[in-house]
Short mmCIF file of C-alpha atoms in Angstrom, two decimals:
data_model
loop_
_atom_site.label_atom_id
_atom_site.label_comp_id
_atom_site.label_asym_id
_atom_site.label_seq_id
_atom_site.Cartn_x
_atom_site.Cartn_y
_atom_site.Cartn_z
CA MET I 277 -35.14 -12.97 38.57
CA THR I 278 -32.46 -11.37 36.41
CA GLU I 279 -32.27 -14.21 33.86
CA LEU I 280 -33.42 -11.89 31.09
CA VAL I 281 -34.14 -12.62 27.42
CA PRO I 282 -33.20 -11.09 25.09
CA GLU I 283 -29.96 -10.39 26.92
CA PRO I 284 -29.63 -6.67 27.72
CA ARG I 285 -26.64 -4.62 26.69
CA SER I 286 -25.60 -4.02 30.31
CA VAL I 287 -26.89 -4.88 33.78
CA ALA I 288 -25.40 -3.40 36.95
CA ALA I 289 -26.81 -4.99 40.10
CA ALA I 290 -26.93 -3.45 43.57
CA THR I 291 -28.08 -4.54 47.02
CA GLY I 292 -31.71 -4.06 47.87
CA GLU I 293 -35.10 -4.25 46.21
CA VAL I 294 -38.17 -2.21 45.41
CA ARG I 295 -41.27 -3.75 47.01
CA LEU I 296 -44.51 -3.14 45.14
CA THR I 297 -47.48 -2.88 47.49
CA ALA I 298 -51.08 -1.79 47.52
CA HIS I 299 -49.76 1.75 48.06
CA SER I 300 -47.48 1.72 44.99
CA ARG I 301 -48.39 4.12 42.22
CA LEU I 302 -47.50 4.38 38.55
CA HIS I 303 -46.70 7.66 36.85
CA ALA I 304 -46.60 7.85 33.04
CA GLY I 305 -44.96 11.04 31.84
CA THR I 306 -45.89 12.92 28.70
CA GLY I 307 -45.66 10.67 25.64
CA THR I 308 -45.73 7.43 27.66
CA GLU I 309 -49.39 7.36 28.63
CA ALA I 310 -50.30 4.42 26.38
CA VAL I 311 -47.38 2.37 27.74
CA GLY I 312 -48.51 3.23 31.25
CA HIS I 313 -52.01 2.00 30.49
CA TRP I 314 -50.67 -1.27 29.05
CA LEU I 315 -48.29 -1.84 31.97
CA SER I 316 -50.76 -1.03 34.72
CA THR I 317 -53.39 -3.30 33.11
CA ALA I 318 -50.96 -6.21 32.75
CA LEU I 319 -49.60 -5.88 36.28
CA ARG I 320 -52.99 -5.38 37.92
CA GLN I 321 -54.23 -8.59 36.30
CA ALA I 322 -51.22 -10.58 37.45
CA THR I 323 -50.60 -9.11 40.90
CA GLY I 324 -53.96 -7.85 42.07
CA LEU I 325 -52.25 -4.61 43.13
CA PRO I 326 -54.26 -1.47 42.29
CA LEU I 327 -51.23 0.49 40.99
CA ARG I 328 -53.15 3.74 41.06
CA GLU I 329 -52.11 6.60 38.83
CA ALA I 330 -49.63 8.96 40.43
CA ARG I 331 -50.20 12.71 40.22
CA GLY I 332 -46.55 13.23 39.32
CA ARG I 333 -43.18 11.52 39.38
CA ASP I 334 -42.60 12.51 43.02
CA ASP I 335 -45.85 10.75 43.92
CA ALA I 336 -44.47 7.45 42.55
CA THR I 337 -41.09 7.38 44.29
CA GLY I 338 -40.00 4.85 46.87
CA ASP I 339 -42.22 1.91 45.96
CA GLY I 340 -43.69 3.12 42.66
CA ILE I 341 -43.03 2.95 38.93
CA GLY I 342 -42.22 5.93 36.73
CA LEU I 343 -42.17 6.10 32.94
CA ARG I 344 -40.71 8.98 30.96
CA LEU I 345 -39.02 9.93 27.72
CA GLY I 346 -35.28 10.44 27.70
CA PRO I 347 -34.23 12.66 24.79
CA ALA I 348 -30.63 11.40 24.85
CA LEU I 349 -31.74 7.84 24.09
CA GLY I 350 -32.51 6.25 20.72
CA PRO I 351 -36.17 5.58 19.82
CA GLU I 352 -36.11 1.93 20.95
CA GLU I 353 -33.40 2.37 23.57
CA TYR I 354 -34.30 2.28 27.25
CA ARG I 355 -32.78 2.64 30.69
CA LEU I 356 -34.35 0.90 33.70
CA VAL I 357 -33.23 1.98 37.16
CA SER I 358 -34.51 0.28 40.31
CA ASP I 359 -33.29 1.87 43.56
CA GLY I 360 -34.47 3.64 46.69
CA ASN I 361 -36.52 6.00 44.55
CA GLY I 362 -38.57 3.17 43.03
CA VAL I 363 -38.46 1.92 39.45
CA LEU I 364 -37.85 4.40 36.63
CA ILE I 365 -37.99 3.44 32.96
CA GLU I 366 -36.77 5.96 30.39
CA GLY I 367 -36.90 5.50 26.63
CA GLY I 368 -35.97 7.64 23.66
CA ALA I 369 -39.55 7.22 22.42
CA ALA I 370 -42.63 5.38 23.64
CA ALA I 371 -41.31 2.21 21.98
CA GLY I 372 -38.19 2.26 24.14
CA VAL I 373 -40.28 2.75 27.27
CA PHE I 374 -42.46 -0.19 26.20
CA TRP I 375 -39.46 -2.51 25.78
CA GLY I 376 -38.26 -1.41 29.21
CA ALA I 377 -41.69 -2.27 30.59
CA GLN I 378 -41.34 -5.76 29.10
CA THR I 379 -38.05 -6.13 30.95
CA LEU I 380 -39.69 -4.99 34.19
CA ARG I 381 -42.29 -7.70 33.76
CA GLN I 382 -39.53 -10.31 33.49
CA LEU I 383 -37.88 -8.94 36.64
CA LEU I 384 -41.10 -9.46 38.58
CA GLY I 385 -41.03 -13.19 37.91
CA PRO I 386 -43.05 -15.65 35.81
CA ASP I 387 -46.32 -15.07 37.66
CA ALA I 388 -46.30 -11.50 36.31
CA TYR I 389 -47.44 -13.08 33.02
CA ARG I 390 -50.65 -14.51 34.43
CA ARG I 391 -54.14 -13.13 33.82
CA ALA I 392 -55.16 -13.30 37.50
CA PRO I 393 -53.19 -13.36 40.76
CA LEU I 394 -52.34 -16.72 42.31
CA ASP I 395 -51.96 -15.24 45.79
CA ARG I 396 -53.13 -11.74 46.62
CA ASP I 397 -50.94 -11.68 49.73
CA ARG I 398 -47.66 -12.48 48.01
CA ALA I 399 -44.85 -9.93 47.85
CA TRP I 400 -43.76 -8.45 44.52
CA SER I 401 -40.28 -7.01 44.26
CA VAL I 402 -37.73 -5.75 41.76
CA PRO I 403 -34.03 -6.03 42.64
CA TYR I 404 -31.97 -2.87 42.73
CA LEU I 405 -30.17 -2.59 39.40
CA THR I 406 -29.55 -0.45 36.35
CA ILE I 407 -30.21 -1.86 32.88
CA GLU I 408 -29.18 -0.06 29.71
CA ASP I 409 -30.38 -1.66 26.52
CA ALA I 410 -31.09 -1.09 22.82
CA PRO I 411 -31.82 -3.34 19.83
CA ARG I 412 -29.24 -4.37 17.25
CA PHE I 413 -31.74 -4.39 14.35
CA ARG I 414 -34.74 -2.22 13.58
CA TRP I 415 -36.56 -5.09 11.80
CA ARG I 416 -37.08 -7.95 14.25
CA GLY I 417 -39.76 -9.95 12.57
CA LEU I 418 -42.00 -12.96 12.68
CA MET I 419 -43.86 -14.19 9.60
CA LEU I 420 -47.06 -16.10 10.31
CA ASP I 421 -48.73 -17.99 7.47
CA VAL I 422 -52.50 -18.04 8.06
CA ALA I 423 -53.31 -19.08 4.48
CA ARG I 424 -52.41 -22.76 4.79
CA HIS I 425 -54.08 -23.16 8.19
CA PHE I 426 -56.27 -20.32 9.38
CA MET I 427 -55.64 -18.83 12.80
CA SER I 428 -58.47 -17.05 14.55
CA LYS I 429 -58.29 -13.34 15.29
CA GLU I 430 -57.85 -14.16 18.98
CA GLY I 431 -54.92 -16.43 18.09
CA VAL I 432 -53.27 -13.64 16.10
CA LEU I 433 -53.69 -11.19 19.00
CA ARG I 434 -52.10 -13.77 21.29
CA TYR I 435 -49.10 -14.05 18.97
CA LEU I 436 -48.71 -10.28 18.99
CA ASP I 437 -48.50 -10.47 22.79
CA LEU I 438 -45.89 -13.23 22.53
CA MET I 439 -43.90 -11.15 20.05
CA ALA I 440 -44.02 -8.12 22.33
CA ALA I 441 -42.86 -10.17 25.30
CA HIS I 442 -39.72 -11.00 23.30
CA LYS I 443 -39.17 -7.50 21.86
CA LEU I 444 -40.03 -8.46 18.27
CA ASN I 445 -41.49 -5.53 16.35
CA VAL I 446 -42.52 -6.60 12.81
CA PHE I 447 -45.42 -8.96 12.17
CA HIS I 448 -45.34 -10.24 8.58
CA PHE I 449 -48.93 -11.32 7.94
CA HIS I 450 -49.06 -13.91 5.12
CA LEU I 451 -52.71 -13.50 4.13
CA THR I 452 -53.11 -15.17 0.72
CA ASP I 453 -51.93 -18.32 -1.01
CA ASP I 454 -53.12 -21.22 -3.14
CA GLN I 455 -54.83 -22.79 -0.11
CA GLY I 456 -56.83 -19.81 1.08
CA TRP I 457 -57.57 -16.06 0.87
CA ARG I 458 -57.85 -14.61 4.38
CA ILE I 459 -58.68 -10.90 4.08
CA GLU I 460 -62.01 -9.32 3.19
CA ILE I 461 -61.86 -7.20 0.04
CA LYS I 462 -65.21 -5.47 -0.29
CA ARG I 463 -65.12 -4.86 -4.02
CA TYR I 464 -64.29 -8.52 -4.70
CA PRO I 465 -66.51 -10.50 -2.31
CA ARG I 466 -65.81 -13.89 -3.92
CA LEU I 467 -62.20 -13.71 -2.70
CA THR I 468 -63.54 -14.69 0.71
CA GLY I 469 -66.89 -16.14 -0.38
CA THR I 470 -65.13 -18.76 -2.51
CA GLY I 471 -61.42 -18.32 -1.85
CA SER I 472 -61.35 -18.52 1.96
CA TRP I 473 -62.13 -22.23 2.31
CA ARG I 474 -61.17 -25.56 0.80
CA ALA I 475 -63.12 -28.81 0.73
CA ARG I 476 -60.41 -30.95 2.36
CA THR I 477 -56.80 -30.75 3.49
CA LYS I 478 -53.72 -32.88 2.96
CA THR I 479 -52.43 -34.28 6.26
CA GLY I 480 -48.66 -34.30 6.43
CA HIS I 481 -46.25 -33.80 3.54
CA ARG I 482 -47.72 -33.52 0.03
CA ALA I 483 -46.65 -37.12 -0.71
CA SER I 484 -48.70 -38.32 2.25
CA PRO I 485 -51.71 -40.56 1.45
CA LEU I 486 -53.63 -39.00 4.36
CA TRP I 487 -56.42 -36.44 4.10
CA GLU I 488 -58.66 -34.57 6.50
CA ASP I 489 -61.98 -34.81 4.72
CA LYS I 490 -63.71 -31.76 6.09
CA PRO I 491 -63.82 -28.13 4.93
CA HIS I 492 -61.19 -25.79 6.29
CA GLY I 493 -61.31 -22.02 6.13
CA GLY I 494 -61.85 -18.64 7.64
CA TYR I 495 -60.97 -15.02 6.99
CA TYR I 496 -60.56 -11.69 8.72
CA THR I 497 -63.13 -8.98 8.14
CA GLN I 498 -61.78 -5.50 7.57
CA ASP I 499 -62.81 -4.62 11.11
CA ASP I 500 -60.83 -7.64 12.35
CA ILE I 501 -57.81 -6.34 10.46
CA ARG I 502 -58.24 -2.86 11.96
CA GLU I 503 -58.37 -4.40 15.42
CA ILE I 504 -55.24 -6.50 14.80
CA VAL I 505 -53.33 -3.50 13.45
CA ALA I 506 -54.38 -1.30 16.40
CA TYR I 507 -53.54 -4.03 18.91
CA ALA I 508 -50.11 -4.41 17.32
CA ALA I 509 -49.50 -0.65 17.31
CA GLU I 510 -50.22 -0.49 21.05
CA ARG I 511 -47.35 -2.98 21.40
CA HIS I 512 -45.08 -1.09 18.99
CA ILE I 513 -45.35 -3.80 16.36
CA THR I 514 -45.74 -2.97 12.67
CA VAL I 515 -47.99 -5.29 10.67
CA VAL I 516 -46.68 -5.89 7.14
CA PRO I 517 -49.36 -7.49 4.94
CA GLU I 518 -48.49 -9.99 2.22
CA ILE I 519 -50.69 -10.39 -0.85
CA ASP I 520 -49.03 -12.99 -3.09
CA VAL I 521 -48.54 -12.23 -6.80
CA PRO I 522 -48.15 -13.62 -9.44
CA GLY I 523 -47.67 -17.14 -8.06
CA HIS I 524 -49.34 -18.81 -5.04
CA SER I 525 -52.64 -17.46 -6.37
CA GLN I 526 -54.95 -20.40 -6.98
CA ALA I 527 -57.42 -19.32 -4.27
CA ALA I 528 -57.86 -15.98 -6.06
CA ILE I 529 -58.17 -17.68 -9.47
CA ALA I 530 -60.74 -20.13 -8.07
CA ALA I 531 -62.80 -17.11 -7.00
CA TYR I 532 -62.25 -15.09 -10.19
CA PRO I 533 -61.24 -17.47 -13.04
CA GLU I 534 -60.49 -14.59 -15.42
CA LEU I 535 -57.34 -13.87 -13.37
CA GLY I 536 -55.71 -17.08 -14.59
CA ASN I 537 -54.22 -18.11 -17.91
CA THR I 538 -57.52 -18.92 -19.59
CA ASP I 539 -55.93 -19.64 -22.96
CA VAL I 540 -53.90 -22.49 -21.43
CA ILE I 541 -56.25 -24.19 -18.95
CA ASP I 542 -59.90 -24.17 -17.97
CA THR I 543 -59.60 -21.89 -14.95
CA THR I 544 -63.30 -22.32 -14.15
CA ALA I 545 -62.53 -25.89 -13.12
CA LEU I 546 -60.07 -24.78 -10.42
CA SER I 547 -60.94 -24.84 -6.73
CA VAL I 548 -58.99 -23.67 -3.71
CA TRP I 549 -55.98 -25.99 -3.52
CA ASP I 550 -56.13 -28.74 -0.91
CA THR I 551 -52.51 -29.90 -0.90
CA TRP I 552 -49.01 -28.42 -0.59
CA GLY I 553 -46.11 -27.61 -2.87
CA ILE I 554 -45.49 -25.31 -5.82
CA ASN I 555 -48.65 -24.71 -7.80
CA PRO I 556 -48.51 -24.28 -11.61
CA ASN I 557 -51.61 -22.04 -11.72
CA VAL I 558 -50.39 -18.45 -11.71
CA LEU I 559 -51.89 -15.08 -12.56
CA ALA I 560 -52.17 -13.99 -16.18
CA PRO I 561 -50.00 -10.92 -16.97
CA THR I 562 -52.95 -8.94 -18.32
CA ASP I 563 -54.24 -5.43 -17.77
CA ASN I 564 -57.34 -6.94 -16.18
CA THR I 565 -55.17 -8.69 -13.59
CA LEU I 566 -53.25 -5.50 -12.87
CA ARG I 567 -56.45 -3.50 -12.39
CA PHE I 568 -57.92 -6.23 -10.18
CA TYR I 569 -54.94 -6.28 -7.84
CA GLU I 570 -54.71 -2.51 -7.79
CA GLY I 571 -58.22 -2.66 -6.38
CA VAL I 572 -57.09 -5.23 -3.81
CA PHE I 573 -54.08 -3.15 -2.79
CA GLU I 574 -56.17 0.03 -2.53
CA GLU I 575 -58.22 -1.60 0.21
CA VAL I 576 -55.11 -3.16 1.80
CA LEU I 577 -53.40 0.24 2.02
CA GLY I 578 -56.47 1.63 3.76
CA LEU I 579 -56.14 -1.02 6.46
CA PHE I 580 -52.37 -1.25 7.01
CA PRO I 581 -50.32 1.90 7.70
CA SER I 582 -47.06 -0.05 7.26
CA LYS I 583 -44.53 1.62 4.98
CA PHE I 584 -43.78 -1.82 3.51
CA VAL I 585 -46.23 -3.98 1.58
CA HIS I 586 -45.16 -7.56 0.74
CA VAL I 587 -46.12 -8.90 -2.69
CA GLY I 588 -44.68 -12.42 -2.41
CA GLY I 589 -43.12 -13.12 -5.80
CA ASP I 590 -41.68 -16.51 -4.85
CA GLU I 591 -42.10 -19.87 -6.53
CA CYS I 592 -43.86 -18.64 -9.67
CA PRO I 593 -43.60 -21.39 -12.33
CA LYS I 594 -43.47 -19.98 -15.85
CA ASP I 595 -44.84 -23.01 -17.75
CA GLN I 596 -48.28 -21.51 -18.32
CA TRP I 597 -46.76 -18.24 -19.49
CA ARG I 598 -44.57 -20.14 -21.95
CA SER I 599 -47.70 -21.81 -23.37
CA SER I 600 -49.90 -18.72 -23.26
CA GLU I 601 -50.19 -16.64 -26.42
CA THR I 602 -51.47 -13.78 -24.25
CA ALA I 603 -48.33 -13.90 -22.09
CA GLN I 604 -46.05 -14.27 -25.12
CA ALA I 605 -47.73 -11.31 -26.83
CA ARG I 606 -47.10 -9.22 -23.72
CA ILE I 607 -43.42 -10.22 -23.75
CA ARG I 608 -43.16 -9.12 -27.40
CA GLU I 609 -45.12 -5.94 -26.79
CA LEU I 610 -42.83 -4.90 -23.93
CA GLY I 611 -39.64 -6.04 -25.65
CA LEU I 612 -38.77 -8.37 -22.78
CA ALA I 613 -36.14 -11.09 -22.90
CA ASP I 614 -38.12 -13.93 -21.35
CA GLU I 615 -40.66 -15.01 -18.75
CA ASP I 616 -38.38 -14.02 -15.83
CA ALA I 617 -38.36 -10.50 -17.24
CA LEU I 618 -42.14 -10.68 -17.49
CA GLN I 619 -42.39 -11.35 -13.77
CA SER I 620 -39.94 -8.50 -13.18
CA TRP I 621 -42.24 -6.23 -15.20
CA PHE I 622 -45.24 -7.44 -13.18
CA THR I 623 -43.43 -6.73 -9.90
CA GLY I 624 -42.14 -3.40 -11.18
CA HIS I 625 -45.68 -2.29 -11.98
CA PHE I 626 -46.70 -2.68 -8.35
CA ASP I 627 -43.44 -1.20 -7.11
CA THR I 628 -44.25 1.99 -9.02
CA TRP I 629 -47.91 1.85 -8.01
CA LEU I 630 -47.05 1.51 -4.32
CA ALA I 631 -44.30 4.17 -4.47
CA GLU I 632 -46.77 6.66 -5.92
CA ARG I 633 -48.83 6.13 -2.77
CA GLY I 634 -45.94 6.52 -0.36
CA ARG I 635 -45.33 2.83 0.25
CA ARG I 636 -42.44 0.45 -0.45
CA LEU I 637 -42.62 -2.95 -2.10
CA ILE I 638 -40.90 -5.90 -0.47
CA GLY I 639 -40.87 -9.43 -1.85
CA TRP I 640 -39.13 -12.79 -1.60
CA ASP I 641 -35.72 -12.97 -3.23
CA GLU I 642 -37.04 -14.35 -6.55
CA ILE I 643 -38.07 -10.78 -7.38
CA LEU I 644 -34.37 -10.14 -8.07
CA GLU I 645 -34.58 -12.36 -11.16
CA GLY I 646 -35.02 -10.27 -14.27
CA GLY I 647 -34.13 -7.05 -12.48
CA LEU I 648 -35.57 -5.18 -9.52
CA ALA I 649 -36.92 -1.65 -9.19
CA GLU I 650 -34.69 0.76 -7.29
CA GLY I 651 -36.86 1.25 -4.21
CA ALA I 652 -37.86 -2.38 -3.64
CA ALA I 653 -36.64 -4.42 -0.67
CA VAL I 654 -35.97 -8.15 -0.49
CA SER I 655 -36.81 -10.92 1.98
CA SER I 656 -33.89 -13.31 1.49
CA TRP I 657 -35.24 -16.82 2.10
CA ARG I 658 -33.29 -19.17 -0.19
CA GLY I 659 -30.15 -18.75 1.86
CA TYR I 660 -27.91 -15.70 2.10
CA ALA I 661 -27.17 -15.32 -1.62
CA GLY I 662 -30.25 -13.30 -2.50
CA GLY I 663 -29.69 -10.94 0.39
CA ILE I 664 -26.03 -10.48 -0.50
CA ALA I 665 -26.88 -9.73 -4.13
CA ALA I 666 -29.63 -7.32 -3.11
CA ALA I 667 -27.47 -5.45 -0.59
CA ARG I 668 -24.64 -5.13 -3.10
CA ALA I 669 -27.12 -3.70 -5.59
CA GLY I 670 -28.26 -1.12 -3.04
CA HIS I 671 -31.52 -2.75 -1.98
CA ASP I 672 -32.63 -3.08 1.63
CA VAL I 673 -32.78 -6.66 2.89
CA VAL I 674 -34.50 -8.69 5.58
CA MET I 675 -32.52 -11.86 6.24
CA CYS I 676 -34.73 -14.94 6.77
CA PRO I 677 -32.84 -17.90 5.20
CA GLU I 678 -34.79 -21.15 5.34
CA GLN I 679 -31.68 -23.06 6.35
CA GLN I 680 -31.53 -21.06 9.59
CA VAL I 681 -34.84 -19.53 10.65
CA TYR I 682 -37.69 -21.46 9.00
CA LEU I 683 -39.27 -22.65 12.22
CA ASP I 684 -41.47 -25.20 10.44
CA HIS I 685 -38.27 -27.23 10.03
CA ARG I 686 -37.78 -30.00 12.58
CA GLN I 687 -36.05 -29.35 15.90
CA ASP I 688 -34.50 -32.78 16.45
CA PRO I 689 -33.67 -35.92 14.42
CA GLY I 690 -35.57 -38.15 16.85
CA PRO I 691 -38.38 -40.44 15.66
CA ASP I 692 -40.95 -38.72 17.88
CA GLU I 693 -40.61 -35.33 16.21
CA PRO I 694 -44.09 -34.52 14.82
CA VAL I 695 -44.41 -34.36 11.01
CA PRO I 696 -40.66 -33.79 10.50
CA ILE I 697 -39.94 -31.26 7.76
CA GLY I 698 -36.61 -30.05 6.42
CA TRP I 699 -33.29 -29.86 8.18
CA VAL I 700 -32.73 -30.25 11.89
CA ARG I 701 -32.59 -26.76 13.37
CA THR I 702 -32.00 -27.02 17.10
CA LEU I 703 -32.32 -24.27 19.68
CA GLU I 704 -28.54 -23.86 19.53
CA ASP I 705 -28.55 -23.68 15.72
CA VAL I 706 -30.98 -20.76 15.84
CA TYR I 707 -28.99 -19.09 18.62
CA ARG I 708 -25.86 -19.20 16.45
CA PHE I 709 -27.61 -17.73 13.39
CA GLU I 710 -25.92 -14.54 12.14
CA PRO I 711 -28.11 -12.27 10.00
CA VAL I 712 -25.31 -10.19 8.46
CA PRO I 713 -23.13 -12.17 6.02
CA PRO I 714 -19.42 -11.54 6.52
CA GLU I 715 -19.01 -11.05 2.75
CA LEU I 716 -20.73 -7.66 2.96
CA THR I 717 -18.73 -4.48 3.37
CA PRO I 718 -19.83 -2.11 6.16
CA GLU I 719 -21.59 0.06 3.56
CA GLU I 720 -23.41 -2.94 2.08
CA ALA I 721 -24.26 -4.29 5.54
CA ARG I 722 -26.19 -1.10 6.29
CA HIS I 723 -28.81 -2.38 3.83
CA VAL I 724 -29.62 -5.28 6.18
CA LEU I 725 -32.71 -3.89 7.90
CA GLY I 726 -32.80 -6.87 10.18
CA THR I 727 -34.01 -10.42 10.34
CA GLN I 728 -37.16 -12.48 10.53
CA ALA I 729 -38.23 -15.99 11.55
CA ASN I 730 -40.86 -17.65 9.37
CA LEU I 731 -43.69 -19.99 10.39
CA TRP I 732 -45.21 -21.78 7.41
CA THR I 733 -48.25 -23.70 8.60
CA GLU I 734 -48.78 -26.58 6.16
CA MET I 735 -48.04 -28.99 9.03
CA MET I 736 -49.48 -26.80 11.81
CA GLU I 737 -53.19 -27.39 12.10
CA ASP I 738 -53.81 -25.40 15.28
CA HIS I 739 -52.20 -22.92 17.65
CA ALA I 740 -50.65 -25.68 19.78
CA ARG I 741 -48.69 -26.93 16.76
CA VAL I 742 -47.64 -23.38 15.94
CA ASP I 743 -46.45 -22.97 19.54
CA TYR I 744 -44.50 -26.22 19.36
CA GLN I 745 -42.65 -25.20 16.22
CA ALA I 746 -42.05 -21.61 17.33
CA PHE I 747 -40.94 -22.11 20.92
CA PRO I 748 -38.41 -22.15 22.39
CA ARG I 749 -36.55 -21.38 19.15
CA LEU I 750 -38.30 -18.02 18.72
CA VAL I 751 -36.74 -16.94 22.03
CA ALA I 752 -33.26 -17.69 20.68
CA PHE I 753 -34.12 -15.85 17.48
CA ALA I 754 -35.38 -12.84 19.43
CA GLU I 755 -32.04 -12.60 21.21
CA VAL I 756 -30.19 -12.80 17.88
CA ALA I 757 -32.36 -9.97 16.54
CA TRP I 758 -32.14 -7.76 19.62
CA SER I 759 -28.85 -8.33 21.42
CA ALA I 760 -25.32 -7.36 20.39
CA LEU I 761 -24.01 -10.93 20.39
CA PRO I 762 -20.47 -11.96 19.49
CA ALA I 763 -19.64 -14.07 16.43
CA PRO I 764 -21.70 -17.29 16.26
CA ALA I 765 -18.95 -19.63 17.45
CA GLU I 766 -18.23 -17.36 20.43
CA ARG I 767 -21.78 -17.09 21.72
CA ASP I 768 -22.47 -18.33 25.24
CA PHE I 769 -25.14 -20.90 24.50
CA ALA I 770 -24.69 -22.48 27.94
CA GLY I 771 -25.51 -19.10 29.46
CA PHE I 772 -28.54 -18.78 27.21
CA GLU I 773 -29.73 -22.24 28.29
CA ARG I 774 -29.35 -21.19 31.92
CA ARG I 775 -31.53 -18.14 31.30
CA MET I 776 -34.00 -20.29 29.35
CA ALA I 777 -34.47 -22.48 32.44
CA ALA I 778 -36.10 -19.45 34.05
CA HIS I 779 -37.85 -18.36 30.87
CA TYR I 780 -39.66 -21.68 30.45
CA ARG I 781 -41.61 -20.75 33.59
CA ARG I 782 -42.68 -17.51 31.91
CA LEU I 783 -43.78 -19.46 28.84
CA ASP I 784 -45.74 -21.79 31.12
CA ALA I 785 -47.52 -18.82 32.66
CA LEU I 786 -48.34 -17.57 29.16
CA GLY I 787 -49.78 -20.95 28.21
CA VAL I 788 -47.27 -21.59 25.42
CA ALA I 789 -47.21 -25.21 24.24
CA TYR I 790 -43.46 -25.18 23.59
CA ARG I 791 -41.25 -28.16 22.82
CA PRO I 792 -39.70 -29.30 26.11
CA PRO I 793 -35.89 -29.64 26.15
CA THR I 794 -36.31 -33.38 26.69
CA GLY I 795 -38.44 -33.86 23.57
CA PRO I 796 -42.10 -33.77 22.56
CA LEU I 797 -44.77 -34.72 25.05
CA PRO I 798 -47.03 -37.60 23.98
CA TRP I 799 -49.83 -35.30 22.83
CA GLN I 800 -47.38 -33.21 20.79
CA GLN I 801 -46.40 -36.16 18.63
CA ARG I 802 -48.10 -37.08 15.35
CA PRO I 803 -47.35 -40.80 14.90
CA GLY I 804 -48.01 -42.11 11.42
CA VAL I 805 -48.20 -38.69 9.72
CA PRO I 806 -45.34 -38.56 7.17
CA GLY I 807 -43.15 -35.52 6.80
CA ARG I 808 -40.18 -34.72 4.56
CA PRO I 809 -37.00 -34.69 6.63
CA ILE I 810 -33.73 -33.70 4.96
CA ASP I 811 -30.63 -35.42 6.28
CA GLY I 812 -27.36 -33.71 7.03
CA PRO I 813 -26.52 -30.09 7.78
CA PRO I 814 -28.16 -27.42 5.62
CA PRO I 815 -26.08 -25.55 3.04
CA ILE I 816 -24.84 -22.34 4.63
CA ARG I 817 -25.29 -20.25 1.49
#
């Protein structure tokens, strides 16, 4: 079972195998104890083998597993050696050891992903080999939108496990939007009391005539968030929270009407939005709004240790600001050129506020419009252009262009594709995605922190739909983010498909409701629910 994903940097095979038995022991050297605990727990569940703790590395040789730090390796780099001395995984830091442990799990076969053994008498073996491996990018992300359709805490923990299994290390947690506020803020209880649920939900694209006429909602308590963050940290995943400002904020305005442009509309008449699209109701650029969100971010910073905090910044219509005397007075007071500059001022306020507290602001590429504070980073979603402009201006960038890695977009042009949205983005399309634009010089390219796949959940009402849209394409994306692949046209997609044939069995063991290569299963289809397919290939830039 050497059909590994993501593809390692080098694999040297030899003759022979390490047989794990009831006598096998696991030794976790200094600094790897937490990885040892995770690995022994996972393997005991799947194999039924006791894998007792070894007293030292010598006590785990022959048929055992050893974990240790290797100071010559990079933090996420690892070396896995399986030979007559047993299995040894070395990493430059605990993260590297953990990624090596994920590779070991793949080597043991798909049943190593199960929660209980299928056969307690079966043999478990690892072929003799040496694997040397390290990631291409330090930001290998997945964005999950829980605002449009809420995902339970248990569902989020499951996705962290799926990320870890594919060596993804940044979980972008999209917690607020027009359709729901999903995080408890103790000083503002109405954010969840009012803002976490909506009375009904549009079914399908926003032009659809269909509705689900029942309340939808949910939120994470602060203890839930602490648990999610700790669970992620055990898997060497950083959780980056997103609190959307100044657009995508109707849920917050419904809870606290004074946050909206009260001199333009009756904000007390607003409720949590029940449909999709770009919402005209945005935050008012007032001192009250700034103080309110400073209070929100104070509690957010106490829950998330991430260096980066995402503030959204995308799709903020300026019509209300153009009609608002309060907004226009602020533009005059600050000597700003226009409403784009007003949003830049709004973003800059929180960039400074976060920097004073040792954090960094990151936002969608619209935050470039009107100017961007020096320390801010950009999530480039409207193609490559925003990322190129940001990198050339000296800003760090995460590449996540919708034309390439928006996994809510349809996977096939066939009529059975459920609620088809956007361009066709096949497994091969994602595999040939290149995060670093060739227009960048080597110096500019160093600002590309990495890449991220995005799962927007307007059309994903439950975890099975999220699985369908994410997999198997997230596997291809993970290889793009981790492996040192050649140029897109030169990539061995046939070889990747061959390895995927083995990996589907791992996904089966994990209970992932992926899209089969032959097309959606009958229960994965959504006949009669209209989407918004876009014909033709997507624009590259």
